[in-house]
Coordinates of C-alpha atoms in Angstrom, one line a residue:
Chain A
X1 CA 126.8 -146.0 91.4
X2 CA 128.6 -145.1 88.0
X3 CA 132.1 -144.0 88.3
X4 CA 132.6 -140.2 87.9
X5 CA 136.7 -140.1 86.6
X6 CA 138.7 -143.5 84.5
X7 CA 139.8 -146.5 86.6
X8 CA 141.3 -149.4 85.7
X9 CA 139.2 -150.8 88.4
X10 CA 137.4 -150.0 91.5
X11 CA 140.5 -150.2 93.4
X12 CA 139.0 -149.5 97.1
X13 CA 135.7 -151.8 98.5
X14 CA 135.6 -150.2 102.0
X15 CA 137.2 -147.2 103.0
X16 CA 137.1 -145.1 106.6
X17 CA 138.3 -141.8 106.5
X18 CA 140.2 -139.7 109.4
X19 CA 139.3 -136.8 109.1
X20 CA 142.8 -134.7 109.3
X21 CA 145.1 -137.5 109.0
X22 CA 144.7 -139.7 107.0
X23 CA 142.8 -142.8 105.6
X24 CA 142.3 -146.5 105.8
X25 CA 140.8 -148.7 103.1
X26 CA 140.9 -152.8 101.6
X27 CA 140.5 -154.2 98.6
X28 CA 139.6 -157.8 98.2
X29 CA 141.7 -159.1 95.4
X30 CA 139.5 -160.4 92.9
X31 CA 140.4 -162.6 89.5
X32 CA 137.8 -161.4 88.0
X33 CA 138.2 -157.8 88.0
X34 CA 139.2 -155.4 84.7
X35 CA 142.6 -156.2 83.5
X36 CA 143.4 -159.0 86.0
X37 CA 142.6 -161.9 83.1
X38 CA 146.0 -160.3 81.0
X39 CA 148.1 -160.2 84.1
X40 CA 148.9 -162.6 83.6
X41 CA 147.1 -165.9 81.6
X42 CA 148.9 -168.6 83.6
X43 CA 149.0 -166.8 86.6
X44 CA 146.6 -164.0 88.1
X45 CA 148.7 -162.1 90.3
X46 CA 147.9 -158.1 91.4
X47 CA 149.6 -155.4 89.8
X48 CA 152.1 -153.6 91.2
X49 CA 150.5 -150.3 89.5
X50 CA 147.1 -151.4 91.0
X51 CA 148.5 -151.1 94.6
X52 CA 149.1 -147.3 93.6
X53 CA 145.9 -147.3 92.0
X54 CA 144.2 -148.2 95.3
X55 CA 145.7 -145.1 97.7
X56 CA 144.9 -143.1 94.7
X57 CA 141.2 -144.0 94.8
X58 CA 141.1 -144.1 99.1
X59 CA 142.6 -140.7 99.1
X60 CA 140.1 -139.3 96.6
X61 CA 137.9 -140.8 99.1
X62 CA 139.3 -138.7 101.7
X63 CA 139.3 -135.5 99.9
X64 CA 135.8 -135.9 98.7
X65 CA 135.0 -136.8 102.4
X66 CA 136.6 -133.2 103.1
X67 CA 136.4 -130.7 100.2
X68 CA 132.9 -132.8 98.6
X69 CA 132.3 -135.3 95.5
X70 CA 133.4 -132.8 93.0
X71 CA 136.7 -132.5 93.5
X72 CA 139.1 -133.8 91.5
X73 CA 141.9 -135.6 92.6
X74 CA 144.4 -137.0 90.4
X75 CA 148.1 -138.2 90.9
X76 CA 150.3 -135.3 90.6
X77 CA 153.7 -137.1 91.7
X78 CA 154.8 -140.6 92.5
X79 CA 157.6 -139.8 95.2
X80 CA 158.3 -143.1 95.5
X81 CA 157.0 -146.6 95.2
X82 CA 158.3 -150.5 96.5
X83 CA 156.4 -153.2 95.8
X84 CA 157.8 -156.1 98.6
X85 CA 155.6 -158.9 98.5
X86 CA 152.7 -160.1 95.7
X87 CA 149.1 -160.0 96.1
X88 CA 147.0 -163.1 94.9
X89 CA 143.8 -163.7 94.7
X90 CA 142.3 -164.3 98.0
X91 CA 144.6 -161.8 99.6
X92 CA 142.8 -158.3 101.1
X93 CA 144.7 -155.3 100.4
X94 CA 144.7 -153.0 103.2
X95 CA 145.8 -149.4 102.9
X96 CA 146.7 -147.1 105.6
X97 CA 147.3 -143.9 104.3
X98 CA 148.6 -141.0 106.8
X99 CA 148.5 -137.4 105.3
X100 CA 151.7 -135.3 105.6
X101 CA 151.1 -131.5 105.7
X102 CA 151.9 -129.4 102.4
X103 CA 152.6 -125.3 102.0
X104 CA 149.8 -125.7 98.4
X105 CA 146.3 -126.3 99.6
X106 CA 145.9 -128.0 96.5
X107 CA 148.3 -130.8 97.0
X108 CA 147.6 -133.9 99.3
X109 CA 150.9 -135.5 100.4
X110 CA 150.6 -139.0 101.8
X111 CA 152.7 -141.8 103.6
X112 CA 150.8 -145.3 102.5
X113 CA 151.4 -148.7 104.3
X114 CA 149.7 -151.6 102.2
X115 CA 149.6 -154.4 104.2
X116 CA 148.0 -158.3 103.1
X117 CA 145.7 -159.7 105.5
X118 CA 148.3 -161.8 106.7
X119 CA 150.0 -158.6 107.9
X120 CA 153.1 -158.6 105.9
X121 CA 154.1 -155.6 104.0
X122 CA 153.2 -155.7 100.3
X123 CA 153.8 -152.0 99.5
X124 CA 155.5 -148.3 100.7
X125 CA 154.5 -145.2 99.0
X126 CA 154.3 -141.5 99.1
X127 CA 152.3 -140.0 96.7
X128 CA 151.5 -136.2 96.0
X129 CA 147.9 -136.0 94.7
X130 CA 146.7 -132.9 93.3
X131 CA 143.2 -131.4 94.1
X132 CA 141.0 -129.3 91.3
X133 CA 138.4 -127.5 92.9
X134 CA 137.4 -126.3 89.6
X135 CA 135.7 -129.2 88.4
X136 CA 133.1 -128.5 90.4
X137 CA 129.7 -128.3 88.5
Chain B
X1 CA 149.3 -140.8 57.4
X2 CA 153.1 -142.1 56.4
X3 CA 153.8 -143.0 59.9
X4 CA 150.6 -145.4 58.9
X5 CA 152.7 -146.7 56.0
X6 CA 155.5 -147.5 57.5
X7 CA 155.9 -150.5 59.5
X8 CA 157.4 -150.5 63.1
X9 CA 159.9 -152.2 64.1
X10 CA 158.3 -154.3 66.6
X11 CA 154.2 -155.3 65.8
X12 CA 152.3 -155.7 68.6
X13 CA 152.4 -159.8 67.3
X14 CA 155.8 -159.2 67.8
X15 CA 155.4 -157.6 71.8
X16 CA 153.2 -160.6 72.8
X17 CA 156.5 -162.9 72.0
X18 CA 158.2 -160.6 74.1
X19 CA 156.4 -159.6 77.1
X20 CA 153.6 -162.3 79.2
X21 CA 151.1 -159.3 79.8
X22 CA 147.6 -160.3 77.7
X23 CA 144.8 -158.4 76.3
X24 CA 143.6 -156.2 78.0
X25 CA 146.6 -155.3 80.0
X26 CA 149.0 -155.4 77.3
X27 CA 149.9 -152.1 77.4
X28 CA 152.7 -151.4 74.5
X29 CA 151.3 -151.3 70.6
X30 CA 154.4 -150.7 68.9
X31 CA 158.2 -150.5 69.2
X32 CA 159.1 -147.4 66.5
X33 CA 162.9 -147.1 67.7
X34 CA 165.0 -149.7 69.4
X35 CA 168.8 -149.8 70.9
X36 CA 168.9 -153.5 72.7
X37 CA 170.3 -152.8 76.2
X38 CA 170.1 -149.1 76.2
X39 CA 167.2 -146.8 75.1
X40 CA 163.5 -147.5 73.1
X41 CA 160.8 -145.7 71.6
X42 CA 157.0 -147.6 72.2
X43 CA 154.1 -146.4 71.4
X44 CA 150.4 -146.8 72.8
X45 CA 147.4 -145.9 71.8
X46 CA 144.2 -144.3 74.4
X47 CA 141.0 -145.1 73.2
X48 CA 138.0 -144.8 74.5
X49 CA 136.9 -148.4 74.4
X50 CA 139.3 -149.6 77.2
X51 CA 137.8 -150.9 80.2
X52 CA 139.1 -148.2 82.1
X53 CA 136.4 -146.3 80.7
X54 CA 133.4 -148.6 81.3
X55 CA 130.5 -147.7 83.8
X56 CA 131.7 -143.8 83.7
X57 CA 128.6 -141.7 84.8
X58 CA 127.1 -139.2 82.1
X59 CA 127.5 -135.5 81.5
X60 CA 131.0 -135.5 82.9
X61 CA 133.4 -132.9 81.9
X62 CA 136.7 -134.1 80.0
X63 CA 139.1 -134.2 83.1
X64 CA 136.8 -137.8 83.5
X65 CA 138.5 -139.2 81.0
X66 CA 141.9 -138.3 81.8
X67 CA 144.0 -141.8 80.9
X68 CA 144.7 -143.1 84.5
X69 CA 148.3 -142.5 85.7
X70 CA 148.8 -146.1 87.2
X71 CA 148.2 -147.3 83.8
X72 CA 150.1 -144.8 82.2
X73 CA 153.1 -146.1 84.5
X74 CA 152.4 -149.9 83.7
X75 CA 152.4 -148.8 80.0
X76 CA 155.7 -147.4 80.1
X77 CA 157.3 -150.1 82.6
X78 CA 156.4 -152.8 79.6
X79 CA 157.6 -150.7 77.4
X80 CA 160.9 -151.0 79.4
X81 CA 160.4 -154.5 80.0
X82 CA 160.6 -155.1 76.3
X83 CA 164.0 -153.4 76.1
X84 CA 165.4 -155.2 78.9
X85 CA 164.3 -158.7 77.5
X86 CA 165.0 -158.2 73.7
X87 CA 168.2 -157.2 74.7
X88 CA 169.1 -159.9 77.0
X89 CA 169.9 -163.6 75.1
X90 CA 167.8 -166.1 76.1
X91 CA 170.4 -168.2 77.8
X92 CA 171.1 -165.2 80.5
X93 CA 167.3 -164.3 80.4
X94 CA 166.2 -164.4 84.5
X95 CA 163.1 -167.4 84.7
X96 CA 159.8 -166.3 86.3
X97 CA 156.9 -163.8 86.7
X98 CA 157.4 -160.1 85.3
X99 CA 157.0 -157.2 88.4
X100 CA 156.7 -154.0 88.8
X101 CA 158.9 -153.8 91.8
X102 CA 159.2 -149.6 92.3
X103 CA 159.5 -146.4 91.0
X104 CA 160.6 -142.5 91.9
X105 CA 160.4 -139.4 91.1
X106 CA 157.2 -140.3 88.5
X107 CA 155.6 -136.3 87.7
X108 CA 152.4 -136.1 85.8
X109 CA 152.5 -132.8 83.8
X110 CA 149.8 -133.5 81.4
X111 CA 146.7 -135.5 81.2
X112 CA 146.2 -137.9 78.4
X113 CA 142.7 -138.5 76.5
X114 CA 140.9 -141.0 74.6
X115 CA 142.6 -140.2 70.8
X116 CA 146.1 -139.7 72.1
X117 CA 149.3 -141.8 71.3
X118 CA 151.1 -142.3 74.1
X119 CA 155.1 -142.6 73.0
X120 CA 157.0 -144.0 75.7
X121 CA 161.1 -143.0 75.4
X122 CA 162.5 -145.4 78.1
X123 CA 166.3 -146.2 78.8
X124 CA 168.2 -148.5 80.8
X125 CA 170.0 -147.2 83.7
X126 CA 171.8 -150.5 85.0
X127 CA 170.7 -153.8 85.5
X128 CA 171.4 -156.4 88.2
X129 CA 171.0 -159.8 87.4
X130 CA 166.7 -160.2 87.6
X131 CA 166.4 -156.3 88.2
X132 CA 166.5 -153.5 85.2
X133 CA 166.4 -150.1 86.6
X134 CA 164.5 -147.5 83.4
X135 CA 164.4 -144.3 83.1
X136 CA 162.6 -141.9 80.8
X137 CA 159.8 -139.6 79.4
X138 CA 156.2 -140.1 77.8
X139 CA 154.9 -138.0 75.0
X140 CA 151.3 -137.7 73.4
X141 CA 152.7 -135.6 70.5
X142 CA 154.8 -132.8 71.1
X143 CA 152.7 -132.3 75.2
X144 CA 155.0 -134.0 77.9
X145 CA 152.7 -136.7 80.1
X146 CA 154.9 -137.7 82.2
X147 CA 158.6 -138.0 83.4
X148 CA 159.7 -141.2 85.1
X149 CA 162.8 -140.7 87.5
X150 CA 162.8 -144.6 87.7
X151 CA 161.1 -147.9 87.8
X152 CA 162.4 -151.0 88.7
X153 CA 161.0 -154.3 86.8
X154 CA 162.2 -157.5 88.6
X155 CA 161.9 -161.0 87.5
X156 CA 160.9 -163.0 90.4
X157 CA 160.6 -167.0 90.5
X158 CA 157.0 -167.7 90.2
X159 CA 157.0 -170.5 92.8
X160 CA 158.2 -167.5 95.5
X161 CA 155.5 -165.7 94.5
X162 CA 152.7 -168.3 94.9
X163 CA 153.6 -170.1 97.6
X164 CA 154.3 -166.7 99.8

């Protein structure tokens, strides 16, 4: 299925949403994907930006699951971001991303865990992502 | 066209001597304005031939091709990263594998489109040995994209990073 908004890559491979609270999705980490063969030559390694790129796409997932597929929803505010441990290729990223009530019905406020396969911690964000009903056709 | 004329101060020949990211992830075209150690100007260029807009469905309005924010945020952390390590000796330059390692207080105000210059202001708020702490703002022309509260670029030893 084509992509409907720009992506560096498809950042999410399986996604399950909760409908209230939140979502979980993984990504397999994958040398071959867009923009991975510059990050670097001698050295694949996951980009930190990517991570963010991947609760992005599973909470677009989770809005479109809610409000439908023609939604937009875009990354209004990066509250804040720590990177703790790389992802290689191999690893599978795994997002768990818990929503945290707003006042604005257009803005999705979440709490994302990203966790390796091996369990350890490779990420911490909150994002605020903002929702444009308007785009629908 | 004189900003055409006029060569900047860093080429992008010059960047790929600077920082390890490689086409296509090399996100930083030019270095216009440049203070070693404390504040540069970097420009980059959206167009509609990056990756980023490959396999996009037909008929879609132009919000589509908004210029993704993570991207947008990796563009200006290299543009930070080029500050940092220009103005850091190569003696007392940290050994090992660029990272993003976090950010705050990033707000998008503005999307940015295939045809826009991205101009990246970024300065450095303190550095700790292999960690640079940058702050700043990204233009396309006179619209504000974004404001960056902070991101933190770390050099890490590649051989902690592999063998994890």
């Amino acid at each position: 299925m084509k992509r409907t908004y720009a992506a560096p890559l498809t950042a999410v491979d399986r996604a399950e949403v909760l409908p209230g609270k939140g979502v979980r999705a993984e990504k397999d980490v994958v040398a071959h994907d867009p923009y991975l063969a510059g990050h670097y030559p001698h050295f694949t390694i996951y980009p930190g930006v990517f991570t963010i790129e991947s609760v992005h796409q599973a909470v677009r997932r989770m809005v479109a699951a809610e409000r439908g597929d023609w939604v937009r929803t875009e990354i209004d505010t990066i509250v804040s971001v720590s990177l703790s441990a790389p992802l290689l290729p191999g690893d599978v990223l795994r997002v768990q991303a818990d929503r945290v009530p707003t006042a604005e019905e257009d803005l999705v406020r979440v709490k994302a865990l990203c966790r390796r396969s091996d369990d350890v911690v490779a990420a911490k964000m909150t994002l605020v992502l903002r929702v444009h009903p308007e785009e629908a056709p | 066209m004189t900003a055409q004329l006029t060569r900047p101060l860093l080429s992008h020949a010059d960047i790929t001597r600077v920082l390890p990211h490689r086409h296509p992830v090399l996100l930083v075209d030019s270095v216009l304005e440049l203070e070693p150690g404390v504040a540069i100007t970097a420009t980059k260029a959206v167009t509609g031939s990056e990756p980023c807009y490959a396999g996009l469905a037909d008929g879609l309005p132009d919000s589509a091709y908004a210029y993704p924010v993570s991207l947008i945020v990796e563009s200006f952390g290299q543009a930070g990263a080029v500050l940092w390590l220009v103005g850091t000796p190569d003696d007392e330059r940290p050994v090992g594998t660029l990272i993003f390692g976090a950010a705050r207080g990033v707000v998008v105000h503005d999307r940015a489109y295939p045809g826009d210059v991205l101009t990246h202001r970024v300065r450095i708020e303190t550095i700790t040995g292999p960690n640079a702490f940058m702050s700043g703002e990204v233009h396309a022309g006179d619209r504000l994209v974004a404001t960056i509260g902070q991101v933190l670029a770390v050099i890490r030893e590649t051989d902690a990073l592999d063998g994890n």
